[in-house]
Tab-separated table of C-alpha atoms and ligand atoms in Angstrom:
chain	number	residue	atom	x	y	z
I	1	MET	CA	6.151	-2.999	-15.366
I	2	GLN	CA	5.117	-6.417	-14.122
I	3	SER	CA	1.728	-6.621	-12.440
I	4	ARG	CA	-0.479	-8.921	-10.386
I	5	THR	CA	-3.995	-9.581	-11.574
I	6	LEU	CA	-6.723	-9.039	-8.979
I	7	TYR	CA	-9.558	-11.577	-8.996
I	8	ASN	CA	-11.767	-9.123	-10.931
I	9	GLY	CA	-9.144	-8.744	-13.687
I	10	VAL	CA	-7.638	-5.372	-12.675
I	11	GLU	CA	-3.850	-5.328	-13.155
I	12	LEU	CA	-1.995	-4.025	-10.083
I	13	PRO	CA	1.578	-2.863	-10.898
I	14	MET	CA	4.178	-4.689	-8.802
I	15	ILE	CA	5.806	-1.373	-7.856
I	16	GLY	CA	3.861	1.809	-7.225
I	17	TYR	CA	4.752	5.103	-5.594
I	18	GLY	CA	3.862	5.852	-1.942
I	19	THR	CA	3.103	9.398	-0.772
I	20	PHE	CA	2.753	9.065	3.019
I	21	GLN	CA	4.291	11.973	4.963
I	22	ILE	CA	4.734	14.170	1.871
I	23	ARG	CA	2.363	16.793	3.182
I	24	ASP	CA	3.683	19.982	1.622
I	25	SER	CA	1.568	20.318	-1.508
I	26	GLY	CA	4.302	21.868	-3.684
I	27	GLU	CA	6.759	19.134	-2.740
I	28	CYS	CA	4.148	16.423	-3.216
I	29	GLU	CA	3.201	17.663	-6.697
I	30	GLN	CA	6.868	17.744	-7.682
I	31	CYS	CA	7.468	14.236	-6.292
I	32	VAL	CA	4.509	12.747	-8.164
I	33	ALA	CA	5.610	14.501	-11.380
I	34	ASP	CA	9.139	13.125	-10.906
I	35	ALA	CA	7.768	9.648	-10.185
I	36	LEU	CA	5.665	9.750	-13.360
I	37	ALA	CA	8.726	10.799	-15.359
I	38	ALA	CA	10.696	7.957	-13.747
I	39	GLY	CA	8.036	5.478	-14.928
I	40	TYR	CA	5.697	4.881	-11.943
I	41	ARG	CA	2.086	4.306	-12.954
I	42	LEU	CA	0.422	3.513	-9.600
I	43	PHE	CA	0.138	6.199	-6.912
I	44	ASP	CA	-0.866	5.525	-3.331
I	45	THR	CA	-2.470	8.237	-1.204
I	46	ALA	CA	-5.139	8.444	1.528
I	47	ALA	CA	-7.640	10.964	2.841
I	48	SER	CA	-5.586	11.096	6.042
I	49	TYR	CA	-2.332	11.975	4.188
I	50	GLU	CA	-3.845	15.364	3.344
I	51	ASN	CA	-2.206	15.342	-0.074
I	52	GLU	CA	-4.901	13.946	-2.392
I	53	ALA	CA	-5.288	17.330	-4.132
I	54	ALA	CA	-1.548	17.589	-4.825
I	55	VAL	CA	-1.336	13.981	-6.057
I	56	GLY	CA	-4.336	14.504	-8.345
I	57	ALA	CA	-3.040	17.825	-9.687
I	58	ALA	CA	0.309	16.265	-10.630
I	59	LEU	CA	-1.352	13.255	-12.265
I	60	ARG	CA	-3.676	15.399	-14.353
I	61	ARG	CA	-0.972	17.910	-15.287
I	62	PHE	CA	1.367	15.170	-16.555
I	63	GLY	CA	-1.225	14.448	-19.211
I	64	LEU	CA	-1.031	10.676	-19.669
I	65	PRO	CA	-4.267	9.033	-20.846
I	66	ARG	CA	-6.375	8.136	-17.792
I	67	GLU	CA	-6.219	4.406	-18.518
I	68	GLU	CA	-2.411	4.458	-18.260
I	69	TRP	CA	-2.196	5.243	-14.543
I	70	LEU	CA	-3.860	4.097	-11.341
I	71	VAL	CA	-4.564	5.897	-8.115
I	72	THR	CA	-5.307	4.324	-4.753
I	73	THR	CA	-6.870	6.230	-1.895
I	74	LYS	CA	-8.167	5.213	1.513
I	75	LEU	CA	-11.133	5.836	3.737
I	76	TRP	CA	-10.242	7.129	7.200
I	77	VAL	CA	-11.687	5.643	10.439
I	78	GLN	CA	-13.679	8.801	11.191
I	79	ASP	CA	-15.631	8.220	7.955
I	80	ALA	CA	-16.477	4.543	8.485
I	81	GLY	CA	-20.199	3.709	8.215
I	82	TYR	CA	-22.363	3.517	5.090
I	83	ASP	CA	-23.440	7.145	4.559
I	84	ASP	CA	-20.201	8.688	5.799
I	85	THR	CA	-18.225	6.466	3.423
I	86	LEU	CA	-20.225	7.650	0.418
I	87	ARG	CA	-19.627	11.278	1.466
I	88	ALA	CA	-15.904	10.667	2.111
I	89	PHE	CA	-15.576	8.986	-1.277
I	90	ASP	CA	-17.022	12.062	-2.994
I	91	ARG	CA	-14.573	14.305	-1.115
I	92	SER	CA	-11.604	12.125	-2.141
I	93	ARG	CA	-12.733	11.921	-5.754
I	94	GLU	CA	-13.169	15.690	-5.876
I	95	ALA	CA	-9.773	16.336	-4.233
I	96	LEU	CA	-8.088	14.003	-6.716
I	97	GLY	CA	-10.061	15.499	-9.612
I	98	VAL	CA	-10.841	12.123	-11.162
I	99	GLU	CA	-14.030	10.440	-12.347
I	100	HIS	CA	-13.132	7.066	-10.952
I	101	ILE	CA	-10.682	5.790	-8.362
I	102	ASP	CA	-8.779	2.657	-9.302
I	103	LEU	CA	-8.418	1.151	-5.841
I	104	TYR	CA	-10.360	2.304	-2.778
I	105	LEU	CA	-9.296	0.852	0.580
I	106	ILE	CA	-10.646	0.884	4.125
I	107	HIS	CA	-7.562	2.342	5.795
I	108	GLN	CA	-7.918	0.720	9.212
I	109	PRO	CA	-9.990	-2.123	10.697
I	110	PHE	CA	-11.703	0.202	13.170
I	111	GLY	CA	-15.037	2.002	13.432
I	112	ASP	CA	-18.071	0.777	11.478
I	113	TYR	CA	-16.068	-0.839	8.725
I	114	TYR	CA	-18.880	-3.249	7.847
I	115	GLY	CA	-21.068	-0.263	6.951
I	116	ALA	CA	-18.112	1.179	5.042
I	117	TRP	CA	-17.678	-2.075	3.146
I	118	ARG	CA	-21.324	-2.141	2.022
I	119	ALA	CA	-20.907	1.426	0.696
I	120	MET	CA	-17.743	0.357	-1.107
I	121	GLU	CA	-19.565	-2.596	-2.665
I	122	ARG	CA	-22.105	-0.084	-3.987
I	123	LEU	CA	-19.360	2.209	-5.364
I	124	TYR	CA	-17.801	-0.801	-7.060
I	125	ARG	CA	-21.078	-1.936	-8.621
I	126	GLU	CA	-21.743	1.611	-9.857
I	127	GLY	CA	-18.301	1.749	-11.517
I	128	ALA	CA	-16.984	4.637	-9.397
I	129	VAL	CA	-14.070	2.414	-8.333
I	130	ARG	CA	-12.336	-0.317	-10.322
I	131	ALA	CA	-11.319	-2.343	-7.262
I	132	ILE	CA	-12.017	-2.274	-3.528
I	133	GLY	CA	-10.016	-3.552	-0.625
I	134	VAL	CA	-8.841	-3.089	2.918
I	135	SER	CA	-5.675	-2.182	4.726
I	136	ASN	CA	-4.153	-3.306	8.000
I	137	PHE	CA	-6.672	-6.128	8.354
I	138	THR	CA	-5.245	-8.836	10.578
I	139	PRO	CA	-6.062	-12.407	9.439
I	140	GLU	CA	-9.054	-12.920	11.741
I	141	ARG	CA	-10.696	-9.639	10.722
I	142	LEU	CA	-10.035	-10.345	7.053
I	143	VAL	CA	-11.571	-13.828	7.230
I	144	ASP	CA	-14.586	-12.477	9.115
I	145	LEU	CA	-15.171	-9.796	6.459
I	146	CYS	CA	-14.689	-12.266	3.602
I	147	MET	CA	-17.189	-14.695	5.138
I	148	ASN	CA	-19.896	-12.108	5.788
I	149	GLN	CA	-19.968	-9.867	2.727
I	150	GLU	CA	-20.994	-10.398	-0.892
I	151	ILE	CA	-17.841	-9.004	-2.480
I	152	LYS	CA	-14.512	-10.069	-1.037
I	153	PRO	CA	-11.715	-7.472	-0.768
I	154	MET	CA	-9.425	-7.607	-3.780
I	155	VAL	CA	-6.425	-6.239	-1.869
I	156	ASN	CA	-5.194	-6.054	1.726
I	157	GLN	CA	-2.446	-3.437	2.064
I	158	ILE	CA	-0.357	-4.360	5.106
I	159	GLU	CA	3.061	-3.716	6.593
I	160	ILE	CA	5.573	-6.166	5.088
I	161	HIS	CA	9.368	-5.959	5.068
I	162	PRO	CA	12.332	-8.204	5.931
I	163	PHE	CA	11.858	-7.632	9.694
I	164	TYR	CA	8.122	-8.418	9.535
I	165	GLN	CA	7.413	-10.951	6.811
I	166	GLN	CA	3.763	-11.772	7.613
I	167	TRP	CA	3.865	-15.439	6.552
I	168	GLN	CA	0.583	-16.390	8.212
I	169	ALA	CA	-1.292	-13.318	6.939
I	170	LEU	CA	-0.096	-14.080	3.398
I	171	ARG	CA	-1.321	-17.688	3.596
I	172	VAL	CA	-4.763	-16.537	4.752
I	173	MET	CA	-4.975	-13.948	1.960
I	174	GLU	CA	-4.088	-16.602	-0.570
I	175	ASP	CA	-6.917	-18.810	0.751
I	176	TYR	CA	-9.418	-16.031	-0.008
I	177	GLY	CA	-7.913	-14.726	-3.256
I	178	VAL	CA	-6.973	-11.396	-1.654
I	179	VAL	CA	-3.796	-9.858	-3.122
I	180	PRO	CA	-1.368	-8.452	-0.540
I	181	GLN	CA	0.264	-5.067	-1.113
I	182	ALA	CA	3.246	-4.156	1.063
I	183	TRP	CA	3.326	-0.805	2.827
I	184	GLY	CA	6.565	0.191	4.542
I	185	PRO	CA	8.519	-2.103	2.217
I	186	PHE	CA	11.749	-0.646	3.665
I	187	SER	CA	10.434	-0.810	7.233
I	188	GLU	CA	10.179	3.001	6.981
I	189	ALA	CA	14.007	3.055	7.099
I	190	GLN	CA	13.923	1.811	10.704
I	191	LYS	CA	16.507	-0.444	12.366
I	192	ASP	CA	19.128	0.912	9.951
I	193	ILE	CA	17.755	-1.469	7.302
I	194	PHE	CA	19.762	0.056	4.455
I	195	ASN	CA	23.010	-0.917	6.229
I	196	HIS	CA	21.894	-4.361	7.385
I	197	LYS	CA	24.790	-6.796	6.998
I	198	THR	CA	22.829	-9.588	5.317
I	199	LEU	CA	21.220	-7.260	2.792
I	200	ALA	CA	24.413	-5.299	2.140
I	201	GLY	CA	26.321	-8.555	1.517
I	202	ILE	CA	23.743	-9.744	-1.014
I	203	ALA	CA	23.642	-6.293	-2.644
I	204	GLY	CA	27.429	-6.297	-3.059
I	205	ARG	CA	27.348	-9.656	-4.838
I	206	HIS	CA	24.770	-8.417	-7.363
I	207	GLY	CA	26.192	-4.906	-7.826
I	208	LYS	CA	22.884	-3.527	-6.530
I	209	THR	CA	21.885	-1.397	-3.527
I	210	THR	CA	20.279	-2.741	-0.359
I	211	ALA	CA	17.050	-0.955	-1.336
I	212	GLN	CA	17.034	-2.845	-4.646
I	213	VAL	CA	17.657	-6.170	-2.879
I	214	ILE	CA	14.706	-5.520	-0.559
I	215	LEU	CA	12.394	-4.682	-3.461
I	216	ARG	CA	13.629	-7.705	-5.407
I	217	TRP	CA	12.807	-9.884	-2.370
I	218	HIS	CA	9.235	-8.490	-2.348
I	219	LEU	CA	8.925	-9.164	-6.100
I	220	GLN	CA	10.158	-12.746	-5.781
I	221	ARG	CA	7.575	-13.339	-3.044
I	222	GLY	CA	4.955	-12.103	-5.555
I	223	ILE	CA	4.054	-9.102	-3.408
I	224	PRO	CA	3.205	-5.767	-5.057
I	225	THR	CA	4.674	-2.819	-3.160
I	226	ILE	CA	4.643	0.987	-2.961
I	227	PRO	CA	8.011	2.375	-1.798
I	228	LYS	CA	8.201	6.054	-0.937
I	229	THR	CA	11.073	8.421	-1.622
I	230	VAL	CA	11.177	12.149	-2.238
I	231	ARG	CA	14.433	11.837	-4.213
I	232	ARG	CA	14.378	11.511	-7.987
I	233	GLU	CA	17.491	9.295	-8.159
I	234	ARG	CA	16.016	6.902	-5.589
I	235	MET	CA	12.741	6.757	-7.535
I	236	GLU	CA	14.738	5.438	-10.486
I	237	GLU	CA	16.832	3.131	-8.300
I	238	ASN	CA	13.676	1.631	-6.802
I	239	LEU	CA	12.316	0.767	-10.254
I	240	ASP	CA	15.583	-0.706	-11.500
I	241	VAL	CA	15.005	-4.145	-9.996
I	242	PHE	CA	13.865	-6.249	-12.932
I	243	ASP	CA	17.288	-7.238	-14.288
I	244	PHE	CA	18.596	-9.528	-11.533
I	245	ALA	CA	17.348	-12.366	-9.348
I	246	LEU	CA	18.045	-13.461	-5.783
I	247	THR	CA	19.027	-17.094	-5.369
I	248	ASP	CA	17.015	-19.480	-3.174
I	249	LYS	CA	19.823	-19.261	-0.605
I	250	GLU	CA	19.680	-15.471	-0.579
I	251	MET	CA	15.876	-15.595	-0.171
I	252	GLU	CA	16.417	-17.954	2.786
I	253	ARG	CA	18.964	-15.635	4.381
I	254	ILE	CA	16.496	-12.737	4.172
I	255	ALA	CA	13.735	-14.999	5.534
I	256	ALA	CA	15.910	-15.430	8.626
I	257	MET	CA	15.709	-11.665	9.330
I	258	ASP	CA	12.013	-11.929	10.334
I	259	ILE	CA	11.352	-10.874	13.946
I	260	GLY	CA	7.673	-11.815	13.582
I	261	HIS	CA	6.111	-8.574	14.765
I	262	SER	CA	5.953	-4.896	13.878
I	263	GLU	CA	8.023	-2.261	15.614
I	264	ILE	CA	6.046	0.440	13.787
I	265	ILE	CA	2.427	-0.228	14.832
I	266	ASP	CA	0.547	-3.058	16.537
I	267	HIS	CA	-2.948	-3.433	15.100
I	268	ARG	CA	-3.901	-5.938	17.787
I	269	CYS	CA	-3.236	-3.496	20.650
I	270	PHE	CA	-6.130	-1.638	22.311
I	271	CYS	CA	-3.876	1.427	22.319
I	272	THR	CA	-3.833	1.444	18.494
I	273	ALA	CA	-7.646	1.247	18.350
I	274	ARG	CA	-7.822	4.126	20.827
I	275	GLN	CA	-5.223	6.223	19.039
I	276	LEU	CA	-6.534	5.766	15.486
I	277	ASN	CA	-10.161	6.313	16.521
I	278	SER	CA	-9.158	9.658	17.988
I	279	VAL	CA	-7.424	10.966	14.832
I	280	LYS	CA	-9.868	13.372	13.157
I	281	ILE	CA	-9.119	14.620	9.660
I	282	HIS	CA	-12.079	16.998	9.341
I	283	GLY	CA	-14.657	18.743	11.543
N	1	LIG	N1	-2.024	1.534	4.683
N	1	LIG	C1	-1.268	2.053	5.632
N	1	LIG	O1	-1.654	2.081	6.825
N	1	LIG	C2	0.075	2.603	5.283
N	1	LIG	C3	0.987	2.900	6.293
N	1	LIG	C4	2.238	3.417	5.928
N	1	LIG	C5	2.544	3.608	4.586
N	1	LIG	N2	1.622	3.338	3.615
N	1	LIG	C6	1.920	3.545	2.170
N	1	LIG	O2	3.116	2.821	1.851
N	1	LIG	C7	4.070	3.729	1.299
N	1	LIG	C8	5.482	3.271	1.638
N	1	LIG	O3	5.669	3.170	3.031
N	1	LIG	P1	6.440	4.266	3.904
N	1	LIG	O4	6.490	5.540	3.174
N	1	LIG	O5	5.803	4.303	5.244
N	1	LIG	O6	7.890	3.679	4.115
N	1	LIG	P2	9.007	2.968	3.195
N	1	LIG	O7	8.667	3.085	1.755
N	1	LIG	O8	9.265	1.631	3.782
N	1	LIG	O9	10.312	3.821	3.525
N	1	LIG	C9	10.464	5.145	3.159
N	1	LIG	C10	11.851	5.576	3.649
N	1	LIG	O10	12.872	4.939	2.874
N	1	LIG	C11	13.729	5.911	2.312
N	1	LIG	N3	14.141	5.428	0.983
N	1	LIG	C12	13.340	5.168	-0.079
N	1	LIG	N4	14.051	4.659	-1.097
N	1	LIG	C13	15.334	4.596	-0.681
N	1	LIG	C14	16.536	4.160	-1.300
N	1	LIG	N5	16.546	3.682	-2.542
N	1	LIG	N6	17.686	4.246	-0.559
N	1	LIG	C15	17.683	4.720	0.705
N	1	LIG	N7	16.567	5.160	1.324
N	1	LIG	C16	15.409	5.093	0.637
N	1	LIG	C17	12.914	7.179	2.250
N	1	LIG	O11	13.740	8.333	2.333
N	1	LIG	P3	13.643	9.562	1.275
N	1	LIG	O12	12.188	9.886	1.047
N	1	LIG	O13	14.398	10.661	1.959
N	1	LIG	O14	14.336	9.065	0.039
N	1	LIG	C18	12.090	7.059	3.539
N	1	LIG	O15	12.844	7.451	4.657
N	1	LIG	C19	3.679	5.064	1.944
N	1	LIG	O16	4.287	6.185	1.311
N	1	LIG	C20	2.187	5.009	1.831
N	1	LIG	O17	1.762	5.330	0.511
N	1	LIG	C21	0.391	2.822	3.959
């Protein structure tokens, strides 16, 4: 597995396994076990996915040495703020059943995320997490955080796919040494992406699937990603992307698919701030 090195030296696999919306714990445990068997070594969960316990159980049961796999989890908005973040971290670590978390992210740029960041800096210094970062931070919020805190985020996990390519956000991250990680790499299957003419045409020429062309496009942009599938054969398909290369022309044709905004969620809208602040994951 290829990886990207974070500025503190941690190696982030280019392809990890996403677990959003796999809520049933039996199904989630089976999926993570299948993904491990298929070769995934990075697993992405979040307190708000309500599946940390299932992800952790599968990881521990599989029995690989701890240094051979990574787990990412995320702090929910309700738990922003210094003290609440430390408490939420303990809950996540206990649910996952691990001594350290490899990558801990602020899930959303809402609530007291400055307080949360200071708590995460402490967790990082104490060695409870190997890397810290943020998610869904728009460029202006990311720059503001970078310019006002001692430790800069190592990762910003944001929505990136052929319909929303995030060119400006990527340039800003590069300026600050923050590694992007693509969530929704398949645009959550929206807009019939797997049957898109451009992608299907390129896939046909390489004898690959549209999903593999999309992942290859992410790889050639240097962007680590975390596709989700509950199907074992698709887990394997989504890892089988290291034996072909898109041409510059094909990369340009995919670049032309960008519509420049998300049709999944708009982090600049007041309605998103209102909605995400009202999601409570515990009493
Ligand atoms: N930080 C955040 O705010 C945030 C937000 C969203 C997601 N995430 C993370 O990013 C991960 C990935 O994003 P996502 O789950 O939202 O969406 P995604 O990975 O873009 O798309 C998942 C969809 O693609 C389908 N799929 C996967 N592989 C396929 C293949 N080879 N052929 C055809 N269909 C395929 C899946 O169906 P099947 O499962 O039926 O195969 C599912 O419907 C999440 O699981 C989560 O860990 C983070």
